[in-house]
Coordinates of C-alpha atoms in Angstrom, one line a residue:
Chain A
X1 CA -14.5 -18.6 40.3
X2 CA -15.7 -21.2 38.2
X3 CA -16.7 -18.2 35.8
X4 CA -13.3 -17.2 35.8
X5 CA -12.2 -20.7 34.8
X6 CA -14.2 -21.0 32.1
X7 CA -13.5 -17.8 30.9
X8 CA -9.8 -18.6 30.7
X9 CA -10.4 -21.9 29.5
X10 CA -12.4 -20.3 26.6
X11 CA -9.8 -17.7 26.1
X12 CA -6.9 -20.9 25.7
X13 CA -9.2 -22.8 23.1
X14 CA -10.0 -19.7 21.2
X15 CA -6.3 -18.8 21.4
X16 CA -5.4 -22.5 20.3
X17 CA -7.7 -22.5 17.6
X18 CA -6.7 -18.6 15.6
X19 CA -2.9 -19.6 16.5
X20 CA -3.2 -23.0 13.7
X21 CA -4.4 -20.7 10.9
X22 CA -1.6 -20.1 8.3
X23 CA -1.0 -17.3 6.3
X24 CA -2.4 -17.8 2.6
X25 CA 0.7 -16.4 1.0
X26 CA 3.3 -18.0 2.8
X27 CA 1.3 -21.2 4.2
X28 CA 4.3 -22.4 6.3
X29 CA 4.1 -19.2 8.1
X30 CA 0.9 -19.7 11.0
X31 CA -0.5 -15.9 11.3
X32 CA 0.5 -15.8 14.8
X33 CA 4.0 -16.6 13.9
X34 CA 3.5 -13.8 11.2
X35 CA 3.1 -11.4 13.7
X36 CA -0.1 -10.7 11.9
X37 CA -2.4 -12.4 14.5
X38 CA -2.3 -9.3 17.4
X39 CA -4.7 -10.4 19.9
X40 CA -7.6 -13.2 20.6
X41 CA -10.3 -11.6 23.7
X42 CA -13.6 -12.8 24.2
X43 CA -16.2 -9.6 24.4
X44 CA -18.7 -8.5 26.4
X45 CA -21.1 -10.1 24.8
X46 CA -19.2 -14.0 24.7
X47 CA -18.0 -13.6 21.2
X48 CA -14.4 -14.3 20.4
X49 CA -12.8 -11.6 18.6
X50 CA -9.1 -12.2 16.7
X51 CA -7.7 -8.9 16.0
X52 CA -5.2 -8.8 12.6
X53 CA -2.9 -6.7 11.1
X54 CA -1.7 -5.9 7.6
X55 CA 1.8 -6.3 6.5
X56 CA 1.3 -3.3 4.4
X57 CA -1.4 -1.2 3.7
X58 CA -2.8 -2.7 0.2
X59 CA -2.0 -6.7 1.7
X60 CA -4.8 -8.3 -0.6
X61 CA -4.9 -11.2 1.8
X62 CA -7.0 -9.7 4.5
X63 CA -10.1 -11.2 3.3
X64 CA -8.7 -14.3 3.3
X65 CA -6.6 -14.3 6.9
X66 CA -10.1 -13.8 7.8
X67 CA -12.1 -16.0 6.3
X68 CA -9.5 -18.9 7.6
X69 CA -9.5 -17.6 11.1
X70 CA -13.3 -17.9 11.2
X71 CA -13.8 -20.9 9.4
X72 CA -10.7 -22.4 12.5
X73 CA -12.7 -20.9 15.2
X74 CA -16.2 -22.2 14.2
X75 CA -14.8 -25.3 13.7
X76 CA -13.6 -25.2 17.1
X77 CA -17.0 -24.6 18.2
X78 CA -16.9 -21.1 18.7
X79 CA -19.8 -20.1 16.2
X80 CA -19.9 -16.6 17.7
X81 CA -16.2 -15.6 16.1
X82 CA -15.3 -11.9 15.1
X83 CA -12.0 -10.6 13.2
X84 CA -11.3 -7.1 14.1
X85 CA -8.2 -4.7 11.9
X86 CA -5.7 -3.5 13.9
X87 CA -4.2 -1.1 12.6
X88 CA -2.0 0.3 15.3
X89 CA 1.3 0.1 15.9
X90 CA 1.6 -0.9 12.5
X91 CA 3.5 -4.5 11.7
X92 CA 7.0 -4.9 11.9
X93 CA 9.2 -7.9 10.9
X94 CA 10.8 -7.8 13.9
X95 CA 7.0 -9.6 15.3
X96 CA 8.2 -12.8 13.2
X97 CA 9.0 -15.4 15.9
X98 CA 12.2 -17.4 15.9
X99 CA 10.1 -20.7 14.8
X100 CA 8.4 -18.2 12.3
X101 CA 12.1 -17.4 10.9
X102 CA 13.6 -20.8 11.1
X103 CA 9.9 -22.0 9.0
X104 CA 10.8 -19.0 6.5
X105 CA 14.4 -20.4 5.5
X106 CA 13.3 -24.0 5.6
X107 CA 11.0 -22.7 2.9
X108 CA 13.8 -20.9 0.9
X109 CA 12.8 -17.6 2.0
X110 CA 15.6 -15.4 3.6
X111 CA 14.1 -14.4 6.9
X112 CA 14.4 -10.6 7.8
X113 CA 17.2 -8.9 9.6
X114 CA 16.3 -6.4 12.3
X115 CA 13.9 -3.6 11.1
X116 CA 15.9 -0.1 10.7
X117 CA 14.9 2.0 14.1
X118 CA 14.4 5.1 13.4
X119 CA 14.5 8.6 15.0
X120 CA 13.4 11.7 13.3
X121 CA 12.9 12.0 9.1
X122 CA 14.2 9.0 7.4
X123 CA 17.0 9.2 5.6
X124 CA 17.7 8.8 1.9
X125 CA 19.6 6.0 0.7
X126 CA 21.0 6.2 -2.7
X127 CA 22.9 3.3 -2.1
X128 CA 21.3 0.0 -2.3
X129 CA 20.5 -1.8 1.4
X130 CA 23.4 -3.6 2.5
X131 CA 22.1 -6.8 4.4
X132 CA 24.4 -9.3 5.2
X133 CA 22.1 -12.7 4.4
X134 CA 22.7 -16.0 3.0
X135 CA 21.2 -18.1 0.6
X136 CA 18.4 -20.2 1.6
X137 CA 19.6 -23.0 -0.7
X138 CA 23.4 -23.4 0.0
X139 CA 24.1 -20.7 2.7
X140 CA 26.8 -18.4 0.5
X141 CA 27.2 -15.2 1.7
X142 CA 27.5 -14.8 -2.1
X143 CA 24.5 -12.9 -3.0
X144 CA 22.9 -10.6 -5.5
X145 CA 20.0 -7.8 -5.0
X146 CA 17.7 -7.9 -8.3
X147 CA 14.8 -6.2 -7.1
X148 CA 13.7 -4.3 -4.1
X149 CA 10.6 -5.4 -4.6
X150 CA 9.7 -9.4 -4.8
X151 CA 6.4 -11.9 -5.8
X152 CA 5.0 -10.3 -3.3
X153 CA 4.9 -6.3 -1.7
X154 CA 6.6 -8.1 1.7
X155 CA 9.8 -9.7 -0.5
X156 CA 12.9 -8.8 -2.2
X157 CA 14.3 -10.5 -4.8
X158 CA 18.1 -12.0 -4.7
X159 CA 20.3 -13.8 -6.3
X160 CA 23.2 -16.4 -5.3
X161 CA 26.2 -16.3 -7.1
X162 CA 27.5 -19.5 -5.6
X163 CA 24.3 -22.2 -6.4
X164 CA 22.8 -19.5 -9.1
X165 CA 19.7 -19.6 -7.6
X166 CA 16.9 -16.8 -7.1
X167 CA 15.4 -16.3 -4.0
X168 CA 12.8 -14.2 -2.2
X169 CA 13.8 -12.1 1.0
X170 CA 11.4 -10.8 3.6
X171 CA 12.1 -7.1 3.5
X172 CA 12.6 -5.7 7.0
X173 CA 10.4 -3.0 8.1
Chain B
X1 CA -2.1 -49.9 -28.2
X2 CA -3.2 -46.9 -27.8
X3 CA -2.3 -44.8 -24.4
X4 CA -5.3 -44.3 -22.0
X5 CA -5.4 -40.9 -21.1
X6 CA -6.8 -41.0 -17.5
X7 CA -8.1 -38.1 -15.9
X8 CA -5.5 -38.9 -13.0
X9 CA -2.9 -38.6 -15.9
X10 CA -4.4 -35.0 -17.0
X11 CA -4.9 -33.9 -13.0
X12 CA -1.5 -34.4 -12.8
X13 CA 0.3 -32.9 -16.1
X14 CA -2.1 -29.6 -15.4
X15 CA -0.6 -27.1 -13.8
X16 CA -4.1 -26.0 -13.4
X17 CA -5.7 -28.8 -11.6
X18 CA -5.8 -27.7 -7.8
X19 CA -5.9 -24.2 -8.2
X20 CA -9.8 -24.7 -8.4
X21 CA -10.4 -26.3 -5.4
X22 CA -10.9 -23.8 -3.4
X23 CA -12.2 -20.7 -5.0
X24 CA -12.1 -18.5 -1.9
X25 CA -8.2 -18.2 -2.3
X26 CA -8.8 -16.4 -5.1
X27 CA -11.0 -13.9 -4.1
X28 CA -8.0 -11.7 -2.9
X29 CA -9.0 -8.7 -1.4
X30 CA -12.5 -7.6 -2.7
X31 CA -14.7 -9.0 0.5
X32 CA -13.4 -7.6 3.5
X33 CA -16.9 -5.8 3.9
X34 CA -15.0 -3.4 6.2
X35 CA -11.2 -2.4 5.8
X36 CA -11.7 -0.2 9.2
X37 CA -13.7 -3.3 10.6
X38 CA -13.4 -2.8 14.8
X39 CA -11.4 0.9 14.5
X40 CA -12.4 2.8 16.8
X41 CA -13.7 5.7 14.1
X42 CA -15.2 8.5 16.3
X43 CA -14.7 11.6 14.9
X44 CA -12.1 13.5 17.3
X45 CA -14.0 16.6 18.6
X46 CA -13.4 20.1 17.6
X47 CA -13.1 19.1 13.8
X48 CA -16.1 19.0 11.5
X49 CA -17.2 15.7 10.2
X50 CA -16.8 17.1 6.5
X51 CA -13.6 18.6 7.2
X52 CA -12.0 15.3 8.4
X53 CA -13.7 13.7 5.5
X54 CA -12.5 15.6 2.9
X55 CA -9.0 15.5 3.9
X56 CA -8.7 12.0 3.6
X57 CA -10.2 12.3 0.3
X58 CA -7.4 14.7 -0.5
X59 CA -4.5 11.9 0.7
X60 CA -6.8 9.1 -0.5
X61 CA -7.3 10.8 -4.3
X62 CA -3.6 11.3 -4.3
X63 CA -2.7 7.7 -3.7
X64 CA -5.7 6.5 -5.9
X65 CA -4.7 7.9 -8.7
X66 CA -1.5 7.5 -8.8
X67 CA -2.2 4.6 -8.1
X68 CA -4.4 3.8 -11.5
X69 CA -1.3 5.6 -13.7
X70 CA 1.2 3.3 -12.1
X71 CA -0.6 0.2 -13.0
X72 CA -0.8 1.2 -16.6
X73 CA 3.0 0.2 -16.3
X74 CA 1.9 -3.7 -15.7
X75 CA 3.5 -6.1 -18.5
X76 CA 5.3 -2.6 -19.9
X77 CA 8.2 -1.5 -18.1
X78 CA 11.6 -1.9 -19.3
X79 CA 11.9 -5.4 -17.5
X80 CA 10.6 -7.4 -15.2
X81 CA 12.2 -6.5 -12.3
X82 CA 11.1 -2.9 -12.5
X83 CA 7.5 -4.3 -13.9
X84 CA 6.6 -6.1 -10.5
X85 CA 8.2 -2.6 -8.4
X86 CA 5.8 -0.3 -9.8
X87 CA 3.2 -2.8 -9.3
X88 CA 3.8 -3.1 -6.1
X89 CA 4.1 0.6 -5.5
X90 CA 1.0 0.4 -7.7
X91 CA -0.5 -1.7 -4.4
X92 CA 0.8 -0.1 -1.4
X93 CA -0.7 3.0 -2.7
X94 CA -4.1 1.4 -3.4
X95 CA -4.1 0.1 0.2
X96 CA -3.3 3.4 1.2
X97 CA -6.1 5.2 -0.7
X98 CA -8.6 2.1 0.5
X99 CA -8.2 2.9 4.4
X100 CA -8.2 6.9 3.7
X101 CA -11.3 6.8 1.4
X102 CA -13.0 4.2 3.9
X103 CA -12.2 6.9 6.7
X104 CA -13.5 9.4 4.5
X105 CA -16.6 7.3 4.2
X106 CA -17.0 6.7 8.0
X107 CA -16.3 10.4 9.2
X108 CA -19.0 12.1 7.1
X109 CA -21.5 9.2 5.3
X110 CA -23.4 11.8 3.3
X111 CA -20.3 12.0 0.7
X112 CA -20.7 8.4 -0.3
X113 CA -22.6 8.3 -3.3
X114 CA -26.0 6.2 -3.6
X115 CA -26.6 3.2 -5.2
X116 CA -29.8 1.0 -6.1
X117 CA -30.9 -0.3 -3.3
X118 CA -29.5 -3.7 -2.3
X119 CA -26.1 -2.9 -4.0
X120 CA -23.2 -4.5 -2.0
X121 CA -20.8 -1.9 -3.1
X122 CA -18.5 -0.6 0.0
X123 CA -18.5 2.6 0.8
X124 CA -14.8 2.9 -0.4
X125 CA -15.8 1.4 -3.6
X126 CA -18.8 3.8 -3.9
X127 CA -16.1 7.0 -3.5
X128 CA -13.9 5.4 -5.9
X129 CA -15.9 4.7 -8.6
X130 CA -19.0 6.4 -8.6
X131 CA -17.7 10.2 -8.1
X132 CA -17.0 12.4 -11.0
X133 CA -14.1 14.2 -12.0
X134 CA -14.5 17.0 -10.6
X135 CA -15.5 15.4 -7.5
X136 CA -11.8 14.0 -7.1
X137 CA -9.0 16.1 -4.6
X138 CA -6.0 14.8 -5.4
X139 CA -3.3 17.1 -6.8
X140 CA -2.5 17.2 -10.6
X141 CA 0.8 15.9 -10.4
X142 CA -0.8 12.3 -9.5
X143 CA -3.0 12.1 -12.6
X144 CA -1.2 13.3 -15.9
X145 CA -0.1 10.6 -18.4
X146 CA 3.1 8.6 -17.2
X147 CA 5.3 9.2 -20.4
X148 CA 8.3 7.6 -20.3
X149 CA 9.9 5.1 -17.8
X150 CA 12.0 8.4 -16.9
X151 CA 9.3 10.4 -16.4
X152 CA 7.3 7.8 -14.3
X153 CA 10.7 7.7 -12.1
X154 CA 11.2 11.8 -11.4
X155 CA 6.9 11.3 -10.5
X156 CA 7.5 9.0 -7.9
X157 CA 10.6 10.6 -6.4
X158 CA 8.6 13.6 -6.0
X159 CA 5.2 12.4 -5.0
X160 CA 6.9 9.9 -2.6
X161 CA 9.6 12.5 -0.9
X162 CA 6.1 14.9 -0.5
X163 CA 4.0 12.1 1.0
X164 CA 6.6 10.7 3.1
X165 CA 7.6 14.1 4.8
X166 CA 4.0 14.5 5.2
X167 CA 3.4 11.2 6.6
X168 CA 5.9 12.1 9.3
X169 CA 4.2 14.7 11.1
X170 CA 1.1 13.0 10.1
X171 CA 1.5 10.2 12.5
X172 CA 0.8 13.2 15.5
X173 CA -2.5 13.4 14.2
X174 CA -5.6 13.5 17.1
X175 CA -7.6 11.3 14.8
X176 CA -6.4 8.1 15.1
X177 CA -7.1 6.4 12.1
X178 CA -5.3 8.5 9.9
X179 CA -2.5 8.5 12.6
X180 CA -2.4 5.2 12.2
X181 CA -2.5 4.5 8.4
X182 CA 0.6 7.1 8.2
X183 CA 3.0 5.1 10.4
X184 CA 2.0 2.3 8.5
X185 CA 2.7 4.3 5.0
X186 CA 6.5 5.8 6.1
X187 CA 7.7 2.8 5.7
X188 CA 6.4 2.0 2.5
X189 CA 6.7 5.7 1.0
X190 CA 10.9 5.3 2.5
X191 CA 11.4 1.7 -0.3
X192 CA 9.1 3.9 -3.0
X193 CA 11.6 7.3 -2.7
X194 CA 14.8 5.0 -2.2
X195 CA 13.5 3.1 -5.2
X196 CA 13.1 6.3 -7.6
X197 CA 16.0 8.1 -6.0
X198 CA 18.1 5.2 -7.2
X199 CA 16.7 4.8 -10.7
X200 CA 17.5 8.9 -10.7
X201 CA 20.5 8.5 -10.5
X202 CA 21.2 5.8 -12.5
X203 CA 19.2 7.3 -15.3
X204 CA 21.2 10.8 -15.1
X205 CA 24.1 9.0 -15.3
X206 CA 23.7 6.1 -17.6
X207 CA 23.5 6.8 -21.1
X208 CA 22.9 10.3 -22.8
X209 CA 19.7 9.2 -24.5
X210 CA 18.9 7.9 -20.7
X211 CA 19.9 11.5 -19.2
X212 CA 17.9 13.7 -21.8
X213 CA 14.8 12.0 -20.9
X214 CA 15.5 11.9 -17.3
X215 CA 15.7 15.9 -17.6
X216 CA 12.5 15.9 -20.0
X217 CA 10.7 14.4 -17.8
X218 CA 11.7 16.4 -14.7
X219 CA 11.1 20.1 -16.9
X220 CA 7.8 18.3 -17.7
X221 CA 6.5 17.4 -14.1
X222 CA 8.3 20.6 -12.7
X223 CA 5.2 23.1 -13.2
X224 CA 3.1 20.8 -11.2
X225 CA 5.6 20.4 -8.0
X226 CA 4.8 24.0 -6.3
X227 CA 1.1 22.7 -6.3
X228 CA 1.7 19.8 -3.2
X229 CA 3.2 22.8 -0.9
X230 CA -0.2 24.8 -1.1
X231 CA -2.4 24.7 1.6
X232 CA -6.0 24.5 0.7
X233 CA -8.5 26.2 3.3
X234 CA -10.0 22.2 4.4
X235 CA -6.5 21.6 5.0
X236 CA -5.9 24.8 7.1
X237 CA -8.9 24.2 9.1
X238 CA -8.4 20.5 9.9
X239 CA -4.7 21.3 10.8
X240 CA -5.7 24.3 12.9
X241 CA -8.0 21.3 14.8
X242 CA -4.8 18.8 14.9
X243 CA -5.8 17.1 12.7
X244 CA -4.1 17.2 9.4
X245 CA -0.9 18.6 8.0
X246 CA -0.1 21.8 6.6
X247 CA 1.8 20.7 3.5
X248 CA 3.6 24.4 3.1
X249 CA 5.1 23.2 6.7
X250 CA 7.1 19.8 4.7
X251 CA 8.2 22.0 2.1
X252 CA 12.2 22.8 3.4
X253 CA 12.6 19.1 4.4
X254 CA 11.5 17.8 0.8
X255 CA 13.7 20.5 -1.0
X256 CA 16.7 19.1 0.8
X257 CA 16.2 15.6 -0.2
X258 CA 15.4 16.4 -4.2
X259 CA 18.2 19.2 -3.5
X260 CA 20.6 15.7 -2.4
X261 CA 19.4 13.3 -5.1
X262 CA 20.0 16.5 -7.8
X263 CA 23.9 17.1 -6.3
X264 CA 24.2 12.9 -6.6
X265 CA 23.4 13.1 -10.1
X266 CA 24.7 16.1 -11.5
X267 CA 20.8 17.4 -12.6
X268 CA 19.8 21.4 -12.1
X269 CA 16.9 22.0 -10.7
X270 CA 14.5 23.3 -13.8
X271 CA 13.8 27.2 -13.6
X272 CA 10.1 26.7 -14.6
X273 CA 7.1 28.2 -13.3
X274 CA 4.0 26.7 -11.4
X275 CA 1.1 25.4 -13.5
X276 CA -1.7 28.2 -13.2
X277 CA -5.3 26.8 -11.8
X278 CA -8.6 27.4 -13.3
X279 CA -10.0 30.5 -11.7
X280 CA -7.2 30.0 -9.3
X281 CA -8.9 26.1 -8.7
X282 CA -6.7 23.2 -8.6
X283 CA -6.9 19.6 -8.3
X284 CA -7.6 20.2 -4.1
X285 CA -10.4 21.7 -5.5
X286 CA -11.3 19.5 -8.2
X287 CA -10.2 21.1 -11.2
X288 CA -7.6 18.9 -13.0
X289 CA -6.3 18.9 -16.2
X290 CA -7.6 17.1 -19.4
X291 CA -6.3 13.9 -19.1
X292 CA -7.9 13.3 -15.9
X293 CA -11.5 12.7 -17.4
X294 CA -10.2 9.6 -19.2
X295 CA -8.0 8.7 -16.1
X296 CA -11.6 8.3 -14.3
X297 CA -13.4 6.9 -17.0
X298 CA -11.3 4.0 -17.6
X299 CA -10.9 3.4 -13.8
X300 CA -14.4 3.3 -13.4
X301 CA -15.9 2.0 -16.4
X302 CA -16.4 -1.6 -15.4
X303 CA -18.0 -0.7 -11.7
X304 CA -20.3 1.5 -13.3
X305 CA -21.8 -0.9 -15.5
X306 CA -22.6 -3.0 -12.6
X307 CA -23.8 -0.6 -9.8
X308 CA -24.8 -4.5 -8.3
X309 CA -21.6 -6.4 -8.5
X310 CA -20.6 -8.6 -6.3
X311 CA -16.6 -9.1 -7.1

């Protein structure tokens, strides 16, 4: 029993500890409001292992999500920390949590919509995506598409045609 | 009197200052020892080791080097907007081709080339840099020169519609990694083909200068398109184990989506014949064309002078 306990109480600290670290590139994201942070265990053999995911495939912050999430678990005494890749099921937007979103717009980044479901081969769009989102600056509806792709392989790039201002949008996939 | 410039004062007009406090930030990328670090990696039974191995070399060459000639584009495309796409194409490929060569790495061990002893060179790192040419299996279409902006465009609408059809049925795969990295690289292979579908379109119908190299570039990539639909004998074998794909099998699919964007933009499909091998080799084989040889030298030319690097 008193194992138990302390196995549980490990498992909260360790939990506590990889659920502060933020994510490099959008550092008022934390990783586990990300969606990025999958899974804290403790192993067999007592270490703490944090299991991460990529956004997308070539995500150069990897290195980094990992290096922060074992610098925050040593420091919480845990000096027997592991970082695993998981690469299955592969991220989704829709893992951002609601404080994760709200974070996002207070930042001036659009938060994602729901990520398209799909069944069977995906269809082409010749069209440009439709997504009905609002400016992160003055909430008009009154917005542009510049670029699919953004500062970073996660973004798109809008425009508002009300404040003039660019913005980033976290793509939904 | 004179102004005292402090070093407060300079700290603070810098936009620099900061940036160098903490150096790991900027070591993006290069130091996870271990892209597959905690993947369960087994090889799945009834598939030899060099089979699997050089099928994700196949997928992994692909992205790699199309990859390399999409980066080319950086600071050189028509504008910015379309500068940072193709860069970031540019990087979901690269990710893709880092997981696939590190599979490659991890199903058979005695591809990966050797290094002086004590080099900290991953094993993807040691694939992509220290094979030769003819040591590469991705097909041609990936490697010839960019040409134009049009060009570039009918490339990735091709590549991408192949991969992505691919990717589909890929995702049934018994080996889980490679499972794995293709759900993950639908949905970055669906923005790439919407992306060069759209540009298609607006190309064909923008201006006639921007139509007549829209259909240059198409009749110039054309010979090379029949070469994605051949299935090599690895291929064969590791689909036979459930492994891989049979790319003759995504053939139907993909000629319905070019068959769409064509209708939408008013282009004919080019009558032109497929690009003849060497002794019936290709690039699956790792036979390429001219132009790959420099491809590969330039990509590699700053690893190979320091087998040691730590980056």
């Amino acid at each position: 029993m008193i194992a138990v306990l302390h196995r549980e109480e490990v498992l909260q600290r360790a939990w506590s500890a990889a659920s502060s670290v933020v994510d490099p590139e959008l550092p008022m994201l934390t990783l586990l409001d990300l969606g990025v942070l999958r899974d804290v265990e403790v192993a067999e053999d007592g270490a703490v292992v944090a299991a991460i995911t990529p956004t997308y495939s070539g995500c150069p912050a990897m290195a980094t999500m990992r290096d922060d999430l074992l610098r925050s678990l040593q420091a919480a005494g845990f000096s027997d920390a592991r970082v695993r890749v998981a690469l299955e099921p592969a991220w989704t937007t829709d893992w951002i949590t609601p404080t994760g979103r709200s974070a996002l717009a207070a930042a001036g980044i659009s938060p994602p919509g729901a990520a398209p479901r799909r069944s069977g081969p995906v269809a082409l769009s010749l069209a440009p995506i439709r997504r009905a989102i609002r400016c992160p600056q003055c909430a008009s509806e009154d917005v542009a598409l510049t670029s699919e792709f953004g500062s970073t392989a996660c973004k798109a790039h809008y425009r508002c045609l009300a404040c003039l201002e660019p913005f980033d949008h976290v793509k939904e996939i | 009197m004179a102004e005292v410039h402090t070093h407060e004062a300079d700290d603070h007009e810098s936009a620099y200052a900061g940036l160098l406090v903490n150096d790991a930030h900027w070591a993006f990328g290069t130091d996870f020892e271990d892209p597959l670090a905690g993947v369960d990696t087994t090889v799945p039974e009834g598939i030899e080791p060099a089979t699997l191995a050089a099928y994700c070399l196949m997928l992994g060459d692909d992205a790699l080097v199309l990859s390399q000639r999409l980066s080319e584009w950086c600071s050189r495309a028509p504008d910015l907007e379309e500068d940072i796409a193709l860069a970031n194409i540019a990087l979901d490929l690269l990710g893709q081709a880092r997981l696939l060569l590190a599979r490659a790495a991890k199903a058979d061990p005695s591809i990966v080339p050797a290094l002086p002893d004590g080099s900290p060179v991953p094993d993807e790192d040691r694939l992509a840099f220290f094979r030769d040419d003819l040591q590469f299996r991705n097909v041609r279409l990936a490697e010839v020169p960019n040409g134009d902006f049009a060009q570039t465009i009918v490339r990735v609408l091709l590549f991408s519609s192949w991969r992505l059809a691919v990717f589909e049925r890929l995702v049934r795969s018994r080996d889980s990694v490679l499972a794995a990295v293709a759900a993950k690289g639908i949905k970055e292979m669906a923005y790439h083909r919407d992306f060069a579908a759209r540009w298609f379109l607006t190309l064909a119908r923008g201006t006639e200068e921007s139509r007549r190299r829209l259909v240059a570039g198409l009749d110039q990539l054309w010979p090379l398109w029949p070469e994605l639909f051949e299935t090599h004998a690895l291929e064969r074998e590791a689909a036979e184990a459930g492994v891989a794909v049979e790319p003759f099998e995504v053939s139907a699919e993909v000629q319905v989506v070019l068959a769409q964007v064509f209708a939408a933009s008013g282009i004919d499909r080019p009558e032109r014949g497929a690009l003849a091998g060497i002794q019936g080799k290709k690039g699956r084989d790792g036979r390429h064309t001219e132009a790959f040889s420099l491809l590969v030298a330039e990509l590699q030319v700053v690893a190979r002078a320091h087998p040691r690097g730590q980056w």
